[in-house]
C-alpha cells in the first residue's frame, strides 16, 4: 500500500506552469525543423527600369530557399544585373564659324546593379496541386552604377551641353512580387516578377543627369533543386 505524500508527488512529477510554454515552443520548433527543406535556386532573367524607360539589364543569380512549412519559405538572394548598353545621339556645339554649328555625338549609357536580400515567400493558391502561386516580400542591399560614355569627337572645337556623368548609388531597398512554382519530382521550376524601390543612398553629387536612380521591374526564371529532404 502506497503511503507517500500525494502533494509532494504531484509537485515532483508535474511541470511547473512557467516551463509549459517553453516546452510547447521547443515542440513547435522541433516540428518545424523536422519538416524544413532546403532548395538551391539558380536563376536568370531580365530587368526593366521603371524610372528610366530606356534602361534595362540581364540578370544572373542564386537563391537559397528554406521551406519551413507548406505555406512559408525563407529566402536568401544574391543577384547581379549585367550591363546592357543603350545608345543615343546628342548634339555638340561650336562657336567657330568655320565649322558646322553642331555635330551629332554618340552617347552610350550602361546600367548595372548588384543586390543581396533576405525575403519571405508566402503561399497564395494551389494547395493540392503541383502548381502553386506564391507572394514574395523582401529587403536588402543594392548597389547601382550607370555610366555615360561619349564617342570620339573634336573636343577642342566642340562642347557638349550638360553631358551625363556616372551615377553610383547604394543602400537599402524593398521589393515585392509574385511567383509561379511547379513541382517536378523533388525539384521545382519557377517564374517570378518583382517590383523594387531604388536604393536609399544619397547621390554623390547634385548633377542634372538625364537619368535617375533605377527602380527595377524584374522577370526571373529559375530551377529549384532540393538539397535536403523532409
PDB file of C-alpha atoms in Angstrom:
ATOM      1  CA  UNK A   1       0.000   0.000   0.000  1.00  0.00           C
ATOM      2  CA  UNK A   2       1.376   3.432  -1.042  1.00  0.00           C
ATOM      3  CA  UNK A   3       1.589   5.933   1.838  1.00  0.00           C
ATOM      4  CA  UNK A   4       3.679   8.688   0.201  1.00  0.00           C
ATOM      5  CA  UNK A   5       2.881  12.350   0.241  1.00  0.00           C
ATOM      6  CA  UNK A   6       0.438  12.939  -2.639  1.00  0.00           C
ATOM      7  CA  UNK A   7       1.072  16.668  -2.697  1.00  0.00           C
ATOM      8  CA  UNK A   8       4.839  16.098  -2.905  1.00  0.00           C
ATOM      9  CA  UNK A   9       4.417  13.535  -5.697  1.00  0.00           C
ATOM     10  CA  UNK A  10       2.226  15.848  -7.762  1.00  0.00           C
ATOM     11  CA  UNK A  11       4.728  18.655  -7.384  1.00  0.00           C
ATOM     12  CA  UNK A  12       7.621  16.367  -8.273  1.00  0.00           C
ATOM     13  CA  UNK A  13       6.157  14.809 -11.384  1.00  0.00           C
ATOM     14  CA  UNK A  14       4.178  17.697 -12.906  1.00  0.00           C
ATOM     15  CA  UNK A  15       5.778  20.514 -14.908  1.00  0.00           C
ATOM     16  CA  UNK A  16       5.820  23.955 -13.278  1.00  0.00           C
ATOM     17  CA  UNK A  17       3.499  26.452 -15.051  1.00  0.00           C
ATOM     18  CA  UNK A  18       6.425  28.552 -16.348  1.00  0.00           C
ATOM     19  CA  UNK A  19       8.028  25.570 -18.093  1.00  0.00           C
ATOM     20  CA  UNK A  20       4.938  24.578 -20.055  1.00  0.00           C
ATOM     21  CA  UNK A  21       5.126  27.448 -22.646  1.00  0.00           C
ATOM     22  CA  UNK A  22       8.851  26.765 -23.103  1.00  0.00           C
ATOM     23  CA  UNK A  23       8.240  23.074 -23.717  1.00  0.00           C
ATOM     24  CA  UNK A  24       5.447  23.917 -26.167  1.00  0.00           C
ATOM     25  CA  UNK A  25       7.765  26.300 -28.058  1.00  0.00           C
ATOM     26  CA  UNK A  26      10.501  23.653 -28.217  1.00  0.00           C
ATOM     27  CA  UNK A  27       7.968  21.134 -29.513  1.00  0.00           C
ATOM     28  CA  UNK A  28       6.748  23.529 -32.228  1.00  0.00           C
ATOM     29  CA  UNK A  29      10.297  24.380 -33.303  1.00  0.00           C
ATOM     30  CA  UNK A  30      11.196  20.703 -33.471  1.00  0.00           C
ATOM     31  CA  UNK A  31       8.126  20.065 -35.619  1.00  0.00           C
ATOM     32  CA  UNK A  32       9.110  22.885 -37.974  1.00  0.00           C
ATOM     33  CA  UNK A  33      12.725  21.723 -38.272  1.00  0.00           C
ATOM     34  CA  UNK A  34      11.626  18.147 -38.962  1.00  0.00           C
ATOM     35  CA  UNK A  35       9.543  19.437 -41.900  1.00  0.00           C
ATOM     36  CA  UNK A  36      12.054  22.046 -43.123  1.00  0.00           C
ATOM     37  CA  UNK A  37      13.643  21.590 -46.527  1.00  0.00           C
ATOM     38  CA  UNK A  38      16.406  23.495 -48.342  1.00  0.00           C
ATOM     39  CA  UNK A  39      16.435  24.372 -52.047  1.00  0.00           C
ATOM     40  CA  UNK A  40      19.219  25.915 -54.165  1.00  0.00           C
ATOM     41  CA  UNK A  41      17.711  28.082 -56.909  1.00  0.00           C
ATOM     42  CA  UNK A  42      19.894  29.353 -59.777  1.00  0.00           C
ATOM     43  CA  UNK A  43      18.043  31.966 -61.821  1.00  0.00           C
ATOM     44  CA  UNK A  44      18.359  34.156 -64.897  1.00  0.00           C
ATOM     45  CA  UNK A  45      16.173  36.995 -66.091  1.00  0.00           C
ATOM     46  CA  UNK A  46      15.578  40.484 -67.364  1.00  0.00           C
ATOM     47  CA  UNK A  47      15.275  43.831 -65.597  1.00  0.00           C
ATOM     48  CA  UNK A  48      13.453  46.907 -66.899  1.00  0.00           C
ATOM     49  CA  UNK A  49      13.935  50.168 -65.044  1.00  0.00           C
ATOM     50  CA  UNK A  50      10.655  51.844 -64.084  1.00  0.00           C
ATOM     51  CA  UNK A  51      12.306  55.264 -63.561  1.00  0.00           C
ATOM     52  CA  UNK A  52      14.192  55.344 -66.872  1.00  0.00           C
ATOM     53  CA  UNK A  53      12.198  53.577 -69.559  1.00  0.00           C
ATOM     54  CA  UNK A  54      15.163  53.020 -71.896  1.00  0.00           C
ATOM     55  CA  UNK A  55      17.382  51.288 -69.349  1.00  0.00           C
ATOM     56  CA  UNK A  56      17.369  47.517 -68.995  1.00  0.00           C
ATOM     57  CA  UNK A  57      19.720  44.766 -67.794  1.00  0.00           C
ATOM     58  CA  UNK A  58      20.129  40.987 -67.810  1.00  0.00           C
ATOM     59  CA  UNK A  59      20.135  39.005 -64.547  1.00  0.00           C
ATOM     60  CA  UNK A  60      22.076  36.091 -63.143  1.00  0.00           C
ATOM     61  CA  UNK A  61      21.862  34.960 -59.552  1.00  0.00           C
ATOM     62  CA  UNK A  62      21.254  32.258 -56.995  1.00  0.00           C
ATOM     63  CA  UNK A  63      18.752  31.961 -54.192  1.00  0.00           C
ATOM     64  CA  UNK A  64      18.529  29.673 -51.179  1.00  0.00           C
ATOM     65  CA  UNK A  65      15.017  28.781 -50.024  1.00  0.00           C
ATOM     66  CA  UNK A  66      14.318  27.327 -46.580  1.00  0.00           C
ATOM     67  CA  UNK A  67      10.874  25.749 -46.698  1.00  0.00           C
ATOM     68  CA  UNK A  68       9.640  25.565 -43.119  1.00  0.00           C
ATOM     69  CA  UNK A  69       6.020  24.687 -43.895  1.00  0.00           C
ATOM     70  CA  UNK A  70       3.610  24.228 -46.792  1.00  0.00           C
ATOM     71  CA  UNK A  71       2.754  27.915 -46.539  1.00  0.00           C
ATOM     72  CA  UNK A  72       6.058  29.699 -45.935  1.00  0.00           C
ATOM     73  CA  UNK A  73       9.673  29.809 -47.174  1.00  0.00           C
ATOM     74  CA  UNK A  74      12.591  31.995 -46.072  1.00  0.00           C
ATOM     75  CA  UNK A  75      14.746  33.283 -48.965  1.00  0.00           C
ATOM     76  CA  UNK A  76      18.389  34.379 -49.275  1.00  0.00           C
ATOM     77  CA  UNK A  77      19.146  36.038 -52.629  1.00  0.00           C
ATOM     78  CA  UNK A  78      22.351  37.157 -54.395  1.00  0.00           C
ATOM     79  CA  UNK A  79      21.778  38.747 -57.809  1.00  0.00           C
ATOM     80  CA  UNK A  80      23.920  40.501 -60.406  1.00  0.00           C
ATOM     81  CA  UNK A  81      22.376  42.602 -63.169  1.00  0.00           C
ATOM     82  CA  UNK A  82      24.732  42.721 -66.136  1.00  0.00           C
ATOM     83  CA  UNK A  83      25.184  45.903 -68.204  1.00  0.00           C
ATOM     84  CA  UNK A  84      23.216  46.370 -71.397  1.00  0.00           C
ATOM     85  CA  UNK A  85      24.424  49.354 -73.433  1.00  0.00           C
ATOM     86  CA  UNK A  86      21.849  51.862 -74.725  1.00  0.00           C
ATOM     87  CA  UNK A  87      22.946  54.297 -77.450  1.00  0.00           C
ATOM     88  CA  UNK A  88      21.676  57.826 -78.136  1.00  0.00           C
ATOM     89  CA  UNK A  89      22.603  60.799 -80.295  1.00  0.00           C
ATOM     90  CA  UNK A  90      23.452  64.089 -78.610  1.00  0.00           C
ATOM     91  CA  UNK A  91      24.444  67.381 -80.227  1.00  0.00           C
ATOM     92  CA  UNK A  92      27.750  69.117 -79.548  1.00  0.00           C
ATOM     93  CA  UNK A  93      28.124  72.812 -80.498  1.00  0.00           C
ATOM     94  CA  UNK A  94      30.883  75.161 -81.568  1.00  0.00           C
ATOM     95  CA  UNK A  95      31.427  78.918 -81.784  1.00  0.00           C
ATOM     96  CA  UNK A  96      33.913  78.501 -84.626  1.00  0.00           C
ATOM     97  CA  UNK A  97      32.170  79.935 -87.677  1.00  0.00           C
ATOM     98  CA  UNK A  98      34.466  77.990 -89.980  1.00  0.00           C
ATOM     99  CA  UNK A  99      32.919  74.724 -88.740  1.00  0.00           C
ATOM    100  CA  UNK A 100      29.367  73.382 -88.751  1.00  0.00           C
ATOM    101  CA  UNK A 101      27.417  74.829 -85.821  1.00  0.00           C
ATOM    102  CA  UNK A 102      26.694  71.357 -84.380  1.00  0.00           C
ATOM    103  CA  UNK A 103      27.641  67.713 -84.791  1.00  0.00           C
ATOM    104  CA  UNK A 104      25.999  64.536 -83.501  1.00  0.00           C
ATOM    105  CA  UNK A 105      27.907  62.636 -80.836  1.00  0.00           C
ATOM    106  CA  UNK A 106      27.040  59.075 -79.831  1.00  0.00           C
ATOM    107  CA  UNK A 107      26.244  58.727 -76.127  1.00  0.00           C
ATOM    108  CA  UNK A 108      26.243  55.251 -74.521  1.00  0.00           C
ATOM    109  CA  UNK A 109      24.590  54.539 -71.185  1.00  0.00           C
ATOM    110  CA  UNK A 110      25.451  51.280 -69.404  1.00  0.00           C
ATOM    111  CA  UNK A 111      23.430  50.408 -66.283  1.00  0.00           C
ATOM    112  CA  UNK A 112      24.387  47.620 -63.871  1.00  0.00           C
ATOM    113  CA  UNK A 113      23.373  46.527 -60.375  1.00  0.00           C
ATOM    114  CA  UNK A 114      24.199  44.090 -57.602  1.00  0.00           C
ATOM    115  CA  UNK A 115      21.954  43.149 -54.709  1.00  0.00           C
ATOM    116  CA  UNK A 116      21.715  40.790 -51.756  1.00  0.00           C
ATOM    117  CA  UNK A 117      18.452  40.316 -49.908  1.00  0.00           C
ATOM    118  CA  UNK A 118      16.506  38.284 -47.366  1.00  0.00           C
ATOM    119  CA  UNK A 119      12.926  37.568 -48.273  1.00  0.00           C
ATOM    120  CA  UNK A 120       9.704  35.756 -47.465  1.00  0.00           C
ATOM    121  CA  UNK A 121       7.717  33.529 -49.806  1.00  0.00           C
ATOM    122  CA  UNK A 122       4.061  33.066 -48.826  1.00  0.00           C
ATOM    123  CA  UNK A 123       1.578  30.527 -50.211  1.00  0.00           C
ATOM    124  CA  UNK A 124      -1.412  32.011 -52.039  1.00  0.00           C
ATOM    125  CA  UNK A 125      -3.070  29.301 -54.143  1.00  0.00           C
ATOM    126  CA  UNK A 126      -2.682  25.686 -55.315  1.00  0.00           C
ATOM    127  CA  UNK A 127      -2.634  23.780 -52.008  1.00  0.00           C
ATOM    128  CA  UNK A 128      -3.418  20.360 -53.527  1.00  0.00           C
ATOM    129  CA  UNK A 129      -1.736  20.956 -56.900  1.00  0.00           C
ATOM    130  CA  UNK A 130       1.744  20.667 -58.356  1.00  0.00           C
ATOM    131  CA  UNK A 131       1.316  24.296 -59.441  1.00  0.00           C
ATOM    132  CA  UNK A 132       1.424  26.959 -56.753  1.00  0.00           C
ATOM    133  CA  UNK A 133       1.135  30.729 -56.685  1.00  0.00           C
ATOM    134  CA  UNK A 134       3.300  32.480 -54.089  1.00  0.00           C
ATOM    135  CA  UNK A 135       3.724  36.074 -52.912  1.00  0.00           C
ATOM    136  CA  UNK A 136       7.167  37.455 -52.045  1.00  0.00           C
ATOM    137  CA  UNK A 137       8.341  40.338 -49.867  1.00  0.00           C
ATOM    138  CA  UNK A 138      11.997  41.030 -49.238  1.00  0.00           C
ATOM    139  CA  UNK A 139      14.569  43.656 -48.309  1.00  0.00           C
ATOM    140  CA  UNK A 140      18.315  44.028 -48.673  1.00  0.00           C
ATOM    141  CA  UNK A 141      21.254  45.983 -50.014  1.00  0.00           C
ATOM    142  CA  UNK A 142      21.553  47.197 -53.620  1.00  0.00           C
ATOM    143  CA  UNK A 143      24.410  48.889 -55.472  1.00  0.00           C
ATOM    144  CA  UNK A 144      23.733  50.611 -58.812  1.00  0.00           C
ATOM    145  CA  UNK A 145      26.016  52.166 -61.413  1.00  0.00           C
ATOM    146  CA  UNK A 146      25.003  53.994 -64.600  1.00  0.00           C
ATOM    147  CA  UNK A 147      27.980  55.028 -66.723  1.00  0.00           C
ATOM    148  CA  UNK A 148      27.850  57.548 -69.576  1.00  0.00           C
ATOM    149  CA  UNK A 149      30.384  57.491 -72.412  1.00  0.00           C
ATOM    150  CA  UNK A 150      30.687  59.713 -75.488  1.00  0.00           C
ATOM    151  CA  UNK A 151      32.322  58.620 -78.739  1.00  0.00           C
ATOM    152  CA  UNK A 152      35.383  60.465 -80.019  1.00  0.00           C
ATOM    153  CA  UNK A 153      34.718  63.943 -81.342  1.00  0.00           C
ATOM    154  CA  UNK A 154      36.569  67.228 -81.737  1.00  0.00           C
ATOM    155  CA  UNK A 155      36.709  68.259 -78.085  1.00  0.00           C
ATOM    156  CA  UNK A 156      38.879  71.246 -78.941  1.00  0.00           C
ATOM    157  CA  UNK A 157      36.242  72.984 -81.046  1.00  0.00           C
ATOM    158  CA  UNK A 158      33.004  71.365 -79.883  1.00  0.00           C
ATOM    159  CA  UNK A 159      31.391  71.269 -76.476  1.00  0.00           C
ATOM    160  CA  UNK A 160      28.575  69.166 -75.065  1.00  0.00           C
ATOM    161  CA  UNK A 161      25.907  70.976 -73.081  1.00  0.00           C
ATOM    162  CA  UNK A 162      25.169  69.259 -69.737  1.00  0.00           C
ATOM    163  CA  UNK A 163      26.803  65.892 -70.545  1.00  0.00           C
ATOM    164  CA  UNK A 164      25.705  62.980 -68.388  1.00  0.00           C
ATOM    165  CA  UNK A 165      28.091  61.765 -65.709  1.00  0.00           C
ATOM    166  CA  UNK A 166      28.382  58.439 -63.933  1.00  0.00           C
ATOM    167  CA  UNK A 167      25.746  57.832 -61.266  1.00  0.00           C
ATOM    168  CA  UNK A 168      26.693  55.439 -58.484  1.00  0.00           C
ATOM    169  CA  UNK A 169      24.414  54.878 -55.518  1.00  0.00           C
ATOM    170  CA  UNK A 170      23.843  52.121 -52.980  1.00  0.00           C
ATOM    171  CA  UNK A 171      21.685  51.474 -49.948  1.00  0.00           C
ATOM    172  CA  UNK A 172      18.696  49.592 -48.595  1.00  0.00           C
ATOM    173  CA  UNK A 173      15.882  48.579 -50.944  1.00  0.00           C
ATOM    174  CA  UNK A 174      12.473  46.937 -50.574  1.00  0.00           C
ATOM    175  CA  UNK A 175      10.688  44.698 -53.076  1.00  0.00           C
ATOM    176  CA  UNK A 176       7.567  42.616 -53.514  1.00  0.00           C
ATOM    177  CA  UNK A 177       6.335  40.272 -56.191  1.00  0.00           C
ATOM    178  CA  UNK A 178       4.632  37.067 -57.218  1.00  0.00           C
ATOM    179  CA  UNK A 179       5.958  33.662 -58.185  1.00  0.00           C
ATOM    180  CA  UNK A 180       4.578  30.657 -60.011  1.00  0.00           C
ATOM    181  CA  UNK A 181       6.144  27.356 -58.873  1.00  0.00           C
ATOM    182  CA  UNK A 182       5.662  23.928 -60.456  1.00  0.00           C
ATOM    183  CA  UNK A 183       6.880  20.774 -58.729  1.00  0.00           C
ATOM    184  CA  UNK A 184       8.979  18.406 -60.854  1.00  0.00           C
ATOM    185  CA  UNK A 185       9.666  15.325 -58.761  1.00  0.00           C
ATOM    186  CA  UNK A 186      11.613  16.510 -55.702  1.00  0.00           C
ATOM    187  CA  UNK A 187      12.644  19.696 -57.524  1.00  0.00           C
ATOM    188  CA  UNK A 188      10.745  22.699 -58.866  1.00  0.00           C
ATOM    189  CA  UNK A 189      10.755  25.235 -61.691  1.00  0.00           C
ATOM    190  CA  UNK A 190       9.584  28.792 -61.139  1.00  0.00           C
ATOM    191  CA  UNK A 191       8.854  32.107 -62.825  1.00  0.00           C
ATOM    192  CA  UNK A 192       8.819  35.311 -60.784  1.00  0.00           C
ATOM    193  CA  UNK A 193       8.087  39.007 -61.204  1.00  0.00           C
ATOM    194  CA  UNK A 194       9.329  41.611 -58.702  1.00  0.00           C
ATOM    195  CA  UNK A 195       8.910  45.347 -58.206  1.00  0.00           C
ATOM    196  CA  UNK A 196      11.768  47.091 -56.399  1.00  0.00           C
ATOM    197  CA  UNK A 197      12.361  50.509 -54.896  1.00  0.00           C
ATOM    198  CA  UNK A 198      15.597  52.361 -55.725  1.00  0.00           C
ATOM    199  CA  UNK A 199      18.395  52.048 -53.146  1.00  0.00           C
ATOM    200  CA  UNK A 200      18.071  54.537 -50.321  1.00  0.00           C
ATOM    201  CA  UNK A 201      21.585  56.045 -50.515  1.00  0.00           C
ATOM    202  CA  UNK A 202      22.221  59.655 -51.492  1.00  0.00           C
ATOM    203  CA  UNK A 203      23.578  60.667 -54.881  1.00  0.00           C
ATOM    204  CA  UNK A 204      27.291  61.540 -54.776  1.00  0.00           C
ATOM    205  CA  UNK A 205      26.543  64.979 -56.230  1.00  0.00           C
ATOM    206  CA  UNK A 206      23.508  67.008 -57.232  1.00  0.00           C
ATOM    207  CA  UNK A 207      24.067  66.924 -61.003  1.00  0.00           C
ATOM    208  CA  UNK A 208      21.384  67.266 -63.716  1.00  0.00           C
ATOM    209  CA  UNK A 209      21.791  63.876 -65.403  1.00  0.00           C
ATOM    210  CA  UNK A 210      19.192  62.832 -67.949  1.00  0.00           C
ATOM    211  CA  UNK A 211      18.501  59.707 -65.849  1.00  0.00           C
ATOM    212  CA  UNK A 212      17.580  58.908 -62.253  1.00  0.00           C
ATOM    213  CA  UNK A 213      18.465  56.046 -59.913  1.00  0.00           C
ATOM    214  CA  UNK A 214      16.863  52.800 -61.036  1.00  0.00           C
ATOM    215  CA  UNK A 215      13.706  51.156 -59.663  1.00  0.00           C
ATOM    216  CA  UNK A 216      13.872  47.743 -61.379  1.00  0.00           C
ATOM    217  CA  UNK A 217      10.967  45.624 -62.549  1.00  0.00           C
ATOM    218  CA  UNK A 218      12.360  42.081 -62.729  1.00  0.00           C
ATOM    219  CA  UNK A 219      11.313  38.896 -64.513  1.00  0.00           C
ATOM    220  CA  UNK A 220      13.259  35.786 -63.446  1.00  0.00           C
ATOM    221  CA  UNK A 221      13.137  32.129 -64.441  1.00  0.00           C
ATOM    222  CA  UNK A 222      14.801  29.502 -62.283  1.00  0.00           C
ATOM    223  CA  UNK A 223      15.179  25.895 -61.239  1.00  0.00           C
ATOM    224  CA  UNK A 224      14.748  24.929 -57.594  1.00  0.00           C
ATOM    225  CA  UNK A 225      16.983  21.992 -56.603  1.00  0.00           C
ATOM    226  CA  UNK A 226      16.213  20.117 -53.382  1.00  0.00           C
ATOM    227  CA  UNK A 227      19.409  19.847 -51.316  1.00  0.00           C
ATOM    228  CA  UNK A 228      17.820  18.339 -48.205  1.00  0.00           C
ATOM    229  CA  UNK A 229      14.903  16.002 -47.565  1.00  0.00           C
ATOM    230  CA  UNK A 230      11.915  16.445 -45.310  1.00  0.00           C
TER     231      UNK A 230
END
